[in-house]
Amino acid sequence: MRPLDRLPSLKLKLGTVIFSAVVVVLAVLYVGIETGMTRPQRYVVALVLAMVMVQLLSRGMTSPLREMSRAAKAMARGDYSQRVRATSQDEVGDLARAFNTMAADLAEVDSMRRDLVANVSHELRTPISALQAVLENLVDGVTEPDAATLASMLRQTERLGRLVAQLLDLSRLESGAVPLEVTTFAARPFLEAASAETAASRRQVSGSAVPVTVSVEPAGLALTGDLERVHQVVVNLVDNALRHSPASGAVAVRASAAAGGGARIEVSDDGPGIPAEEAGRVFERFHRLDTARSASGGGSGLGLAIARWIVELHGGAIRAEPNVPTGCRMVVDLPKVAP
Ligand SMILES: Nc1ncnc2c1ncn2[C@@H]1O[C@H](COP(=O)(O)OP(=O)(O)O)[C@@H](O)[C@H]1O
Ligand SMILES: [Mg+2]
């Protein structure tokens, strides 16, 4: 039981404690005189009762502070599970609630960090194991070093290199170490170049001949932002769209003007699409819907995480929507960024 928990401030609590003690002392002195107690008796009884009163009333007033210092020590040892009882309505209670929120946030960050390390190790281990197996066979003389084997080893090495480059990029973006070099550029040539480039490299890798069409409305639409970074976003989205399109499909890139001088870029395909419950999660690092297929197709699950960081650095937003009648539509809202 914490008797003063409901009082809204520490000052009021202290006032109540002192006031009650004074009342107890006065009452004892008065009653003592009436009942003929000696002066020392009155003083001792008053003192003892006042102390009992203070003990009772101030129960639980400072215990959250002690709990917090205990929990903080546990956190320093890496245990983020401790919480403080935060029932009082005063400043100590506020502090305890803030402390609990902080502890929960730290616990989340800690578990995200663990997940990330686990994911990164797993992603790196897969191509390394594949390489190692092939190399062992070559060294043992089980297989001869033919062109196909070497090409597959080169692909694994490229995949490793790409993964490490993306991880570095993501960590630079997240730490805010990349200043945006904002310029204004025309949307149409920019989108056409990025789409053509991506389609060409997709064709080289998987032989896919899915066409990419670009439409810009109004024709002279200008985009503001870091050209290199926005290019990275478009390439990622178009590459995803091409990879998920059926052979007979088509990918459409559309740009349109938005209110306030901003622009909207949409990339749509007619592949399997992204289920609504996964629409938010695909932007998380290493989150993939089709793990088996992406692993063989060289996907790292980092493309959309990087895209989201870039778009948010521009003050914009990105989301995945279902495309009508089928497929996925990625919508990027880019505000007009001041250079
Ligand atoms: N256009 C799309 N159609 C269907 N699923 C998609 C599309 N784009 C992305 N996804 C899903 O989102 C996941 C994350 O995408 P991304 O971060 O680019 O990783 P990656 O392409 O390396 O797998 C993909 O693995 C895929 O499951
Ligand atoms: Mg991708």
mmCIF file of C-alpha atoms and ligand atoms in Angstrom:
data_model
loop_
_atom_site.group_PDB
_atom_site.id
_atom_site.type_symbol
_atom_site.label_atom_id
_atom_site.label_comp_id
_atom_site.label_asym_id
_atom_site.label_seq_id
_atom_site.Cartn_x
_atom_site.Cartn_y
_atom_site.Cartn_z
ATOM 1 C CA MET A 1 0.000 0.000 0.000
ATOM 2 C CA ARG A 2 1.257 3.438 -0.930
ATOM 3 C CA PRO A 3 -1.135 5.841 0.863
ATOM 4 C CA LEU A 4 -0.223 9.082 -0.933
ATOM 5 C CA ASP A 5 0.000 7.636 -4.469
ATOM 6 C CA ARG A 6 -2.944 9.677 -5.676
ATOM 7 C CA LEU A 7 -1.529 13.097 -4.818
ATOM 8 C CA PRO A 8 -0.333 14.806 -7.987
ATOM 9 C CA SER A 9 2.926 16.376 -6.765
ATOM 10 C CA LEU A 10 5.866 15.699 -4.520
ATOM 11 C CA LYS A 11 5.398 19.083 -2.807
ATOM 12 C CA LEU A 12 1.836 18.202 -1.864
ATOM 13 C CA LYS A 13 2.949 14.838 -0.499
ATOM 14 C CA LEU A 14 5.683 16.392 1.662
ATOM 15 C CA GLY A 15 3.227 19.052 2.843
ATOM 16 C CA THR A 16 0.714 16.359 3.812
ATOM 17 C CA VAL A 17 3.340 14.383 5.717
ATOM 18 C CA ILE A 18 4.585 17.431 7.648
ATOM 19 C CA PHE A 19 1.065 18.678 8.344
ATOM 20 C CA SER A 20 -0.036 15.280 9.691
ATOM 21 C CA ALA A 21 3.041 15.047 11.900
ATOM 22 C CA VAL A 22 2.383 18.500 13.347
ATOM 23 C CA VAL A 23 -1.284 17.643 13.966
ATOM 24 C CA VAL A 24 -0.264 14.412 15.741
ATOM 25 C CA VAL A 25 2.240 16.294 17.927
ATOM 26 C CA LEU A 26 -0.275 18.992 18.852
ATOM 27 C CA ALA A 27 -2.970 16.419 19.571
ATOM 28 C CA VAL A 28 -0.676 14.383 21.809
ATOM 29 C CA LEU A 29 0.457 17.492 23.701
ATOM 30 C CA TYR A 30 -3.150 18.584 24.212
ATOM 31 C CA VAL A 31 -4.443 15.161 25.252
ATOM 32 C CA GLY A 32 -1.360 14.682 27.436
ATOM 33 C CA ILE A 33 -2.064 17.844 29.401
ATOM 34 C CA GLU A 34 -5.723 16.866 29.783
ATOM 35 C CA THR A 35 -4.846 13.381 31.070
ATOM 36 C CA GLY A 36 -2.108 14.632 33.388
ATOM 37 C CA MET A 37 0.964 13.124 31.659
ATOM 38 C CA THR A 38 4.348 14.545 32.687
ATOM 39 C CA ARG A 39 6.152 16.795 30.240
ATOM 40 C CA PRO A 40 8.863 14.196 29.264
ATOM 41 C CA GLN A 41 6.126 11.574 28.769
ATOM 42 C CA ARG A 42 4.220 13.927 26.445
ATOM 43 C CA TYR A 43 7.362 14.657 24.419
ATOM 44 C CA VAL A 44 8.315 11.006 24.008
ATOM 45 C CA VAL A 45 4.802 9.917 23.021
ATOM 46 C CA ALA A 46 4.454 12.845 20.579
ATOM 47 C CA LEU A 47 7.817 12.083 18.998
ATOM 48 C CA VAL A 48 7.115 8.358 18.617
ATOM 49 C CA LEU A 49 3.616 8.886 17.167
ATOM 50 C CA ALA A 50 4.850 11.586 14.775
ATOM 51 C CA MET A 51 7.602 9.273 13.526
ATOM 52 C CA VAL A 52 5.156 6.388 13.034
ATOM 53 C CA MET A 53 2.872 8.774 11.124
ATOM 54 C CA VAL A 54 5.681 9.929 8.843
ATOM 55 C CA GLN A 55 6.762 6.322 8.226
ATOM 56 C CA LEU A 56 3.230 5.271 7.292
ATOM 57 C CA LEU A 57 2.422 8.191 5.039
ATOM 58 C CA SER A 58 5.700 8.408 3.176
ATOM 59 C CA ARG A 59 5.685 4.741 2.282
ATOM 60 C CA GLY A 60 6.487 4.204 -1.393
ATOM 61 C CA MET A 61 7.431 7.820 -1.990
ATOM 62 C CA THR A 62 11.065 7.133 -2.783
ATOM 63 C CA SER A 63 11.027 3.421 -3.509
ATOM 64 C CA PRO A 64 10.643 4.008 -7.294
ATOM 65 C CA LEU A 65 13.935 5.894 -7.156
ATOM 66 C CA ARG A 66 15.644 2.944 -5.515
ATOM 67 C CA GLU A 67 14.032 0.573 -8.011
ATOM 68 C CA MET A 68 15.232 2.760 -10.860
ATOM 69 C CA SER A 69 18.794 2.738 -9.675
ATOM 70 C CA ARG A 70 18.633 -1.052 -9.338
ATOM 71 C CA ALA A 71 17.135 -1.383 -12.828
ATOM 72 C CA ALA A 72 19.731 0.998 -14.295
ATOM 73 C CA LYS A 73 22.491 -1.179 -12.871
ATOM 74 C CA ALA A 74 20.841 -4.253 -14.405
ATOM 75 C CA MET A 75 20.700 -2.454 -17.757
ATOM 76 C CA ALA A 76 24.376 -1.648 -17.555
ATOM 77 C CA ARG A 77 24.905 -5.413 -17.327
ATOM 78 C CA GLY A 78 22.780 -5.907 -20.456
ATOM 79 C CA ASP A 79 19.520 -6.976 -18.802
ATOM 80 C CA TYR A 80 16.748 -4.786 -20.232
ATOM 81 C CA SER A 81 13.830 -6.709 -18.755
ATOM 82 C CA GLN A 82 13.554 -4.786 -15.457
ATOM 83 C CA ARG A 83 10.654 -2.389 -15.002
ATOM 84 C CA VAL A 84 9.806 0.015 -12.173
ATOM 85 C CA ARG A 85 6.451 0.154 -10.384
ATOM 86 C CA ALA A 86 4.978 3.457 -11.524
ATOM 87 C CA THR A 87 1.701 3.884 -9.660
ATOM 88 C CA SER A 88 2.230 7.302 -8.090
ATOM 89 C CA GLN A 89 0.888 10.393 -9.788
ATOM 90 C CA ASP A 90 3.690 12.793 -8.854
ATOM 91 C CA GLU A 91 7.012 13.695 -10.429
ATOM 92 C CA VAL A 92 8.636 10.489 -9.199
ATOM 93 C CA GLY A 93 5.844 8.545 -10.894
ATOM 94 C CA ASP A 94 6.403 10.509 -14.124
ATOM 95 C CA LEU A 95 10.082 9.740 -13.940
ATOM 96 C CA ALA A 96 9.353 6.063 -13.331
ATOM 97 C CA ARG A 97 7.028 5.933 -16.344
ATOM 98 C CA ALA A 98 9.607 7.689 -18.534
ATOM 99 C CA PHE A 99 12.176 5.235 -17.245
ATOM 100 C CA ASN A 100 9.989 2.268 -18.196
ATOM 101 C CA THR A 101 9.448 3.681 -21.689
ATOM 102 C CA MET A 102 13.179 4.167 -22.084
ATOM 103 C CA ALA A 103 13.860 0.629 -20.870
ATOM 104 C CA ALA A 104 11.348 -0.776 -23.363
ATOM 105 C CA ASP A 105 12.912 1.240 -26.208
ATOM 106 C CA LEU A 106 16.389 0.098 -25.266
ATOM 107 C CA ALA A 107 15.218 -3.513 -25.086
ATOM 108 C CA GLU A 108 13.789 -3.172 -28.597
ATOM 109 C CA VAL A 109 16.953 -1.595 -29.991
ATOM 110 C CA ASP A 110 18.978 -4.342 -28.365
ATOM 111 C CA SER A 111 16.878 -7.097 -29.866
ATOM 112 C CA MET A 112 16.972 -5.396 -33.289
ATOM 113 C CA ARG A 113 20.745 -5.269 -33.058
ATOM 114 C CA ARG A 114 20.880 -8.971 -32.235
ATOM 115 C CA ASP A 115 18.543 -9.784 -35.129
ATOM 116 C CA LEU A 116 20.652 -7.715 -37.475
ATOM 117 C CA VAL A 117 23.865 -9.453 -36.493
ATOM 118 C CA ALA A 118 22.172 -12.830 -36.877
ATOM 119 C CA ASN A 119 20.721 -11.874 -40.277
ATOM 120 C CA VAL A 120 23.969 -10.440 -41.583
ATOM 121 C CA SER A 121 25.922 -13.502 -40.493
ATOM 122 C CA HIS A 122 23.387 -15.785 -42.117
ATOM 123 C CA GLU A 123 23.360 -13.811 -45.365
ATOM 124 C CA LEU A 124 27.146 -13.771 -45.534
ATOM 125 C CA ARG A 125 27.483 -17.424 -44.640
ATOM 126 C CA THR A 126 25.329 -18.698 -47.494
ATOM 127 C CA PRO A 127 27.527 -17.526 -50.398
ATOM 128 C CA ILE A 128 30.678 -18.244 -48.409
ATOM 129 C CA SER A 129 29.614 -21.852 -47.800
ATOM 130 C CA ALA A 130 28.772 -22.274 -51.477
ATOM 131 C CA LEU A 131 32.170 -20.893 -52.477
ATOM 132 C CA GLN A 132 33.943 -23.052 -49.943
ATOM 133 C CA ALA A 133 32.252 -26.232 -51.131
ATOM 134 C CA VAL A 134 33.234 -25.579 -54.754
ATOM 135 C CA LEU A 135 36.790 -24.609 -53.826
ATOM 136 C CA GLU A 136 37.226 -27.716 -51.686
ATOM 137 C CA ASN A 137 36.163 -29.906 -54.594
ATOM 138 C CA LEU A 138 38.609 -28.126 -56.873
ATOM 139 C CA VAL A 139 41.476 -28.426 -54.394
ATOM 140 C CA ASP A 140 40.761 -32.108 -53.762
ATOM 141 C CA GLY A 141 40.692 -32.760 -57.479
ATOM 142 C CA VAL A 142 37.075 -33.966 -57.349
ATOM 143 C CA THR A 143 36.112 -31.488 -60.053
ATOM 144 C CA GLU A 144 38.108 -29.812 -62.771
ATOM 145 C CA PRO A 145 38.140 -25.999 -62.879
ATOM 146 C CA ASP A 146 35.811 -25.504 -65.832
ATOM 147 C CA ALA A 147 34.234 -22.279 -67.025
ATOM 148 C CA ALA A 148 30.799 -22.969 -65.532
ATOM 149 C CA THR A 149 32.181 -23.609 -62.043
ATOM 150 C CA LEU A 150 34.324 -20.510 -62.171
ATOM 151 C CA ALA A 151 31.371 -18.443 -63.386
ATOM 152 C CA SER A 152 29.216 -19.684 -60.516
ATOM 153 C CA MET A 153 31.994 -18.834 -58.055
ATOM 154 C CA LEU A 154 32.255 -15.390 -59.563
ATOM 155 C CA ARG A 155 28.493 -14.930 -59.079
ATOM 156 C CA GLN A 156 28.752 -15.868 -55.407
ATOM 157 C CA THR A 157 31.642 -13.452 -54.961
ATOM 158 C CA GLU A 158 29.684 -10.712 -56.693
ATOM 159 C CA ARG A 159 26.743 -11.415 -54.438
ATOM 160 C CA LEU A 160 28.959 -11.122 -51.375
ATOM 161 C CA GLY A 161 30.417 -7.870 -52.647
ATOM 162 C CA ARG A 162 26.963 -6.464 -53.354
ATOM 163 C CA LEU A 163 25.706 -7.466 -49.937
ATOM 164 C CA VAL A 164 28.609 -5.832 -48.142
ATOM 165 C CA ALA A 165 28.258 -2.677 -50.244
ATOM 166 C CA GLN A 166 24.528 -2.486 -49.444
ATOM 167 C CA LEU A 167 25.119 -3.035 -45.752
ATOM 168 C CA LEU A 168 27.696 -0.256 -45.697
ATOM 169 C CA ASP A 169 25.340 1.994 -47.593
ATOM 170 C CA LEU A 170 22.476 1.280 -45.215
ATOM 171 C CA SER A 171 24.598 1.920 -42.150
ATOM 172 C CA ARG A 172 25.822 5.217 -43.613
ATOM 173 C CA LEU A 173 22.236 6.243 -44.383
ATOM 174 C CA GLU A 174 21.029 5.296 -40.912
ATOM 175 C CA SER A 175 23.821 7.114 -39.147
ATOM 176 C CA GLY A 176 22.940 10.240 -41.143
ATOM 177 C CA ALA A 177 26.482 10.437 -42.507
ATOM 178 C CA VAL A 178 25.313 11.070 -46.072
ATOM 179 C CA PRO A 179 24.440 14.657 -46.817
ATOM 180 C CA LEU A 180 21.924 14.981 -49.658
ATOM 181 C CA GLU A 181 23.133 16.903 -52.698
ATOM 182 C CA VAL A 182 19.832 18.383 -53.691
ATOM 183 C CA THR A 183 19.335 19.540 -57.277
ATOM 184 C CA THR A 184 16.394 19.998 -59.616
ATOM 185 C CA PHE A 185 16.190 17.727 -62.654
ATOM 186 C CA ALA A 186 13.684 16.812 -65.357
ATOM 187 C CA ALA A 187 11.664 13.709 -64.483
ATOM 188 C CA ARG A 188 11.219 12.147 -67.929
ATOM 189 C CA PRO A 189 14.839 11.704 -69.088
ATOM 190 C CA PHE A 190 15.838 10.717 -65.584
ATOM 191 C CA LEU A 191 13.188 7.983 -65.261
ATOM 192 C CA GLU A 192 13.711 6.770 -68.820
ATOM 193 C CA ALA A 193 17.451 6.392 -68.294
ATOM 194 C CA ALA A 194 17.063 4.642 -64.948
ATOM 195 C CA SER A 195 14.405 2.247 -66.308
ATOM 196 C CA ALA A 196 16.330 1.423 -69.483
ATOM 197 C CA GLU A 197 19.480 0.779 -67.482
ATOM 198 C CA THR A 198 17.709 -1.531 -65.055
ATOM 199 C CA ALA A 199 15.887 -3.395 -67.812
ATOM 200 C CA ALA A 200 19.190 -3.895 -69.644
ATOM 201 C CA SER A 201 20.971 -5.326 -66.633
ATOM 202 C CA ARG A 202 17.984 -7.532 -65.776
ATOM 203 C CA ARG A 203 18.025 -8.839 -69.340
ATOM 204 C CA GLN A 204 21.712 -9.636 -68.989
ATOM 205 C CA VAL A 205 21.280 -11.461 -65.685
ATOM 206 C CA SER A 206 18.106 -13.445 -66.298
ATOM 207 C CA GLY A 207 17.282 -12.977 -69.976
ATOM 208 C CA SER A 208 13.955 -11.357 -69.067
ATOM 209 C CA ALA A 209 12.519 -9.155 -71.797
ATOM 210 C CA VAL A 210 9.720 -7.526 -69.797
ATOM 211 C CA PRO A 211 9.212 -4.014 -71.192
ATOM 212 C CA VAL A 212 9.278 -0.920 -68.984
ATOM 213 C CA THR A 213 7.154 2.056 -69.996
ATOM 214 C CA VAL A 214 7.621 5.543 -68.593
ATOM 215 C CA SER A 215 4.895 8.185 -68.473
ATOM 216 C CA VAL A 216 5.260 11.635 -66.965
ATOM 217 C CA GLU A 217 2.404 14.031 -66.298
ATOM 218 C CA PRO A 218 2.805 16.998 -66.907
ATOM 219 C CA ALA A 219 5.456 16.343 -69.545
ATOM 220 C CA GLY A 220 7.893 18.913 -68.175
ATOM 221 C CA LEU A 221 7.672 17.687 -64.557
ATOM 222 C CA ALA A 222 10.800 18.421 -62.503
ATOM 223 C CA LEU A 223 11.996 16.484 -59.474
ATOM 224 C CA THR A 224 14.034 17.873 -56.598
ATOM 225 C CA GLY A 225 16.353 15.733 -54.552
ATOM 226 C CA ASP A 226 19.688 13.991 -54.553
ATOM 227 C CA LEU A 227 19.862 12.663 -58.125
ATOM 228 C CA GLU A 228 22.129 9.716 -57.288
ATOM 229 C CA ARG A 229 19.988 8.649 -54.360
ATOM 230 C CA VAL A 230 16.628 9.000 -56.132
ATOM 231 C CA HIS A 231 18.166 7.051 -58.998
ATOM 232 C CA GLN A 232 19.022 4.288 -56.536
ATOM 233 C CA VAL A 233 15.393 4.190 -55.352
ATOM 234 C CA VAL A 234 13.991 3.988 -58.896
ATOM 235 C CA VAL A 235 16.471 1.294 -59.912
ATOM 236 C CA ASN A 236 15.576 -0.771 -56.838
ATOM 237 C CA LEU A 237 11.845 -0.507 -57.480
ATOM 238 C CA VAL A 238 12.069 -1.201 -61.212
ATOM 239 C CA ASP A 239 14.398 -4.134 -60.605
ATOM 240 C CA ASN A 240 11.975 -5.627 -58.078
ATOM 241 C CA ALA A 241 9.073 -5.098 -60.472
ATOM 242 C CA LEU A 242 10.960 -6.763 -63.330
ATOM 243 C CA ARG A 243 11.976 -9.664 -61.150
ATOM 244 C CA HIS A 244 8.428 -10.325 -60.011
ATOM 245 C CA SER A 245 6.795 -9.873 -63.410
ATOM 246 C CA PRO A 246 5.701 -12.856 -65.453
ATOM 247 C CA ALA A 247 7.514 -13.203 -68.788
ATOM 248 C CA SER A 248 4.494 -11.772 -70.605
ATOM 249 C CA GLY A 249 4.090 -8.909 -68.107
ATOM 250 C CA ALA A 250 4.869 -5.230 -68.268
ATOM 251 C CA VAL A 251 6.275 -2.725 -65.821
ATOM 252 C CA ALA A 252 4.991 0.839 -65.736
ATOM 253 C CA VAL A 253 6.793 3.816 -64.238
ATOM 254 C CA ARG A 254 4.598 6.869 -63.759
ATOM 255 C CA ALA A 255 5.453 10.281 -62.394
ATOM 256 C CA SER A 256 2.954 13.008 -61.626
ATOM 257 C CA ALA A 257 2.941 16.389 -59.956
ATOM 258 C CA ALA A 258 1.778 16.539 -56.338
ATOM 259 C CA ALA A 259 0.536 19.424 -54.237
ATOM 260 C CA GLY A 260 3.189 21.831 -52.943
ATOM 261 C CA GLY A 261 5.614 21.354 -55.841
ATOM 262 C CA GLY A 262 6.354 17.724 -54.941
ATOM 263 C CA ALA A 263 6.029 14.672 -57.140
ATOM 264 C CA ARG A 264 4.722 11.127 -56.977
ATOM 265 C CA ILE A 265 6.549 8.257 -58.637
ATOM 266 C CA GLU A 266 4.747 4.941 -59.072
ATOM 267 C CA VAL A 267 6.256 1.679 -60.230
ATOM 268 C CA SER A 268 3.746 -1.062 -60.981
ATOM 269 C CA ASP A 269 3.961 -4.606 -62.226
ATOM 270 C CA ASP A 270 1.561 -7.490 -62.765
ATOM 271 C CA GLY A 271 3.363 -10.136 -60.768
ATOM 272 C CA PRO A 272 2.096 -11.878 -57.635
ATOM 273 C CA GLY A 273 1.958 -8.622 -55.648
ATOM 274 C CA ILE A 274 2.525 -8.131 -51.944
ATOM 275 C CA PRO A 275 -0.205 -9.246 -49.488
ATOM 276 C CA ALA A 276 -1.623 -6.363 -47.434
ATOM 277 C CA GLU A 277 -0.285 -7.749 -44.142
ATOM 278 C CA GLU A 278 3.252 -7.783 -45.572
ATOM 279 C CA ALA A 279 3.069 -4.330 -47.169
ATOM 280 C CA GLY A 280 4.785 -2.625 -44.241
ATOM 281 C CA ARG A 281 7.267 -5.350 -43.453
ATOM 282 C CA VAL A 282 8.893 -5.607 -46.883
ATOM 283 C CA PHE A 283 10.658 -2.329 -46.060
ATOM 284 C CA GLU A 284 12.427 -3.946 -43.117
ATOM 285 C CA ARG A 285 15.981 -5.123 -43.557
ATOM 286 C CA PHE A 286 16.247 -8.685 -44.853
ATOM 287 C CA HIS A 287 12.490 -9.153 -44.998
ATOM 288 C CA ARG A 288 11.588 -11.233 -48.034
ATOM 289 C CA LEU A 289 8.379 -12.964 -48.998
ATOM 290 C CA ASP A 290 9.936 -15.500 -51.319
ATOM 291 C CA THR A 291 13.134 -16.393 -49.518
ATOM 292 C CA ALA A 292 14.070 -19.346 -51.680
ATOM 293 C CA ARG A 293 13.588 -17.570 -54.964
ATOM 294 C CA SER A 294 15.310 -14.311 -53.938
ATOM 295 C CA ALA A 295 18.290 -16.173 -52.552
ATOM 296 C CA SER A 296 18.906 -17.757 -55.916
ATOM 297 C CA GLY A 297 18.006 -14.572 -57.757
ATOM 298 C CA GLY A 298 20.624 -12.615 -55.831
ATOM 299 C CA GLY A 299 18.193 -10.554 -53.753
ATOM 300 C CA SER A 300 19.496 -9.465 -50.390
ATOM 301 C CA GLY A 301 16.296 -8.115 -48.874
ATOM 302 C CA LEU A 302 18.005 -4.767 -48.370
ATOM 303 C CA GLY A 303 16.813 -2.933 -51.487
ATOM 304 C CA LEU A 304 13.531 -1.656 -50.092
ATOM 305 C CA ALA A 305 15.077 -0.831 -46.696
ATOM 306 C CA ILE A 306 17.604 1.377 -48.485
ATOM 307 C CA ALA A 307 14.872 2.887 -50.662
ATOM 308 C CA ARG A 308 12.817 3.789 -47.622
ATOM 309 C CA TRP A 309 15.752 5.446 -45.899
ATOM 310 C CA ILE A 310 16.524 7.528 -48.959
ATOM 311 C CA VAL A 311 12.912 8.590 -49.433
ATOM 312 C CA GLU A 312 12.562 9.495 -45.751
ATOM 313 C CA LEU A 313 15.802 11.477 -45.833
ATOM 314 C CA HIS A 314 14.085 13.538 -48.534
ATOM 315 C CA GLY A 315 11.115 14.035 -46.221
ATOM 316 C CA GLY A 316 8.970 11.751 -48.377
ATOM 317 C CA ALA A 317 7.146 8.475 -47.925
ATOM 318 C CA ILE A 318 7.069 5.127 -49.703
ATOM 319 C CA ARG A 319 4.436 2.408 -49.563
ATOM 320 C CA ALA A 320 3.413 -0.786 -51.301
ATOM 321 C CA GLU A 321 -0.106 -1.064 -52.717
ATOM 322 C CA PRO A 322 -1.915 -3.741 -54.647
ATOM 323 C CA ASN A 323 -2.029 -3.031 -58.369
ATOM 324 C CA VAL A 324 -5.302 -3.480 -60.249
ATOM 325 C CA PRO A 325 -6.117 -6.170 -61.370
ATOM 326 C CA THR A 326 -2.988 -7.944 -60.080
ATOM 327 C CA GLY A 327 0.549 -7.143 -59.051
ATOM 328 C CA CYS A 328 2.285 -4.623 -56.902
ATOM 329 C CA ARG A 329 2.441 -0.863 -57.069
ATOM 330 C CA MET A 330 5.137 0.997 -55.204
ATOM 331 C CA VAL A 331 4.219 4.608 -54.505
ATOM 332 C CA VAL A 332 6.911 7.152 -53.670
ATOM 333 C CA ASP A 333 5.890 10.625 -52.570
ATOM 334 C CA LEU A 334 8.742 13.077 -52.877
ATOM 335 C CA PRO A 335 8.155 16.565 -51.552
ATOM 336 C CA LYS A 336 9.844 19.596 -53.077
ATOM 337 C CA VAL A 337 13.165 19.640 -51.243
ATOM 338 C CA ALA A 338 14.850 22.965 -50.628
ATOM 339 C CA PRO A 339 18.350 22.843 -52.162
HETATM 340 N N1 LIG B 1 7.232 -5.758 -57.153
HETATM 341 C C1 LIG B 1 7.157 -6.706 -56.212
HETATM 342 N N2 LIG B 1 6.237 -7.714 -56.312
HETATM 343 C C2 LIG B 1 6.158 -8.676 -55.363
HETATM 344 N N3 LIG B 1 6.955 -8.723 -54.257
HETATM 345 C C3 LIG B 1 7.882 -7.756 -54.117
HETATM 346 C C4 LIG B 1 8.027 -6.693 -55.065
HETATM 347 N N4 LIG B 1 9.012 -5.879 -54.652
HETATM 348 C C5 LIG B 1 9.464 -6.401 -53.496
HETATM 349 N N5 LIG B 1 8.800 -7.526 -53.169
HETATM 350 C C6 LIG B 1 9.028 -8.353 -51.967
HETATM 351 O O1 LIG B 1 9.690 -7.569 -51.007
HETATM 352 C C7 LIG B 1 10.903 -8.208 -50.615
HETATM 353 C C8 LIG B 1 11.947 -7.173 -50.253
HETATM 354 O O2 LIG B 1 12.385 -6.482 -51.393
HETATM 355 P P1 LIG B 1 13.854 -5.925 -51.435
HETATM 356 O O3 LIG B 1 14.106 -5.199 -50.144
HETATM 357 O O4 LIG B 1 14.070 -5.185 -52.689
HETATM 358 O O5 LIG B 1 14.734 -7.242 -51.379
HETATM 359 P P2 LIG B 1 15.204 -8.215 -52.546
HETATM 360 O O6 LIG B 1 14.712 -7.646 -53.830
HETATM 361 O O7 LIG B 1 16.685 -8.173 -52.427
HETATM 362 O O8 LIG B 1 14.637 -9.549 -52.194
HETATM 363 C C9 LIG B 1 11.273 -9.081 -51.782
HETATM 364 O O9 LIG B 1 12.060 -10.160 -51.366
HETATM 365 C C10 LIG B 1 9.929 -9.536 -52.291
HETATM 366 O O10 LIG B 1 9.473 -10.639 -51.524
HETATM 367 MG MG MG B 2 15.134 -5.661 -54.465
#
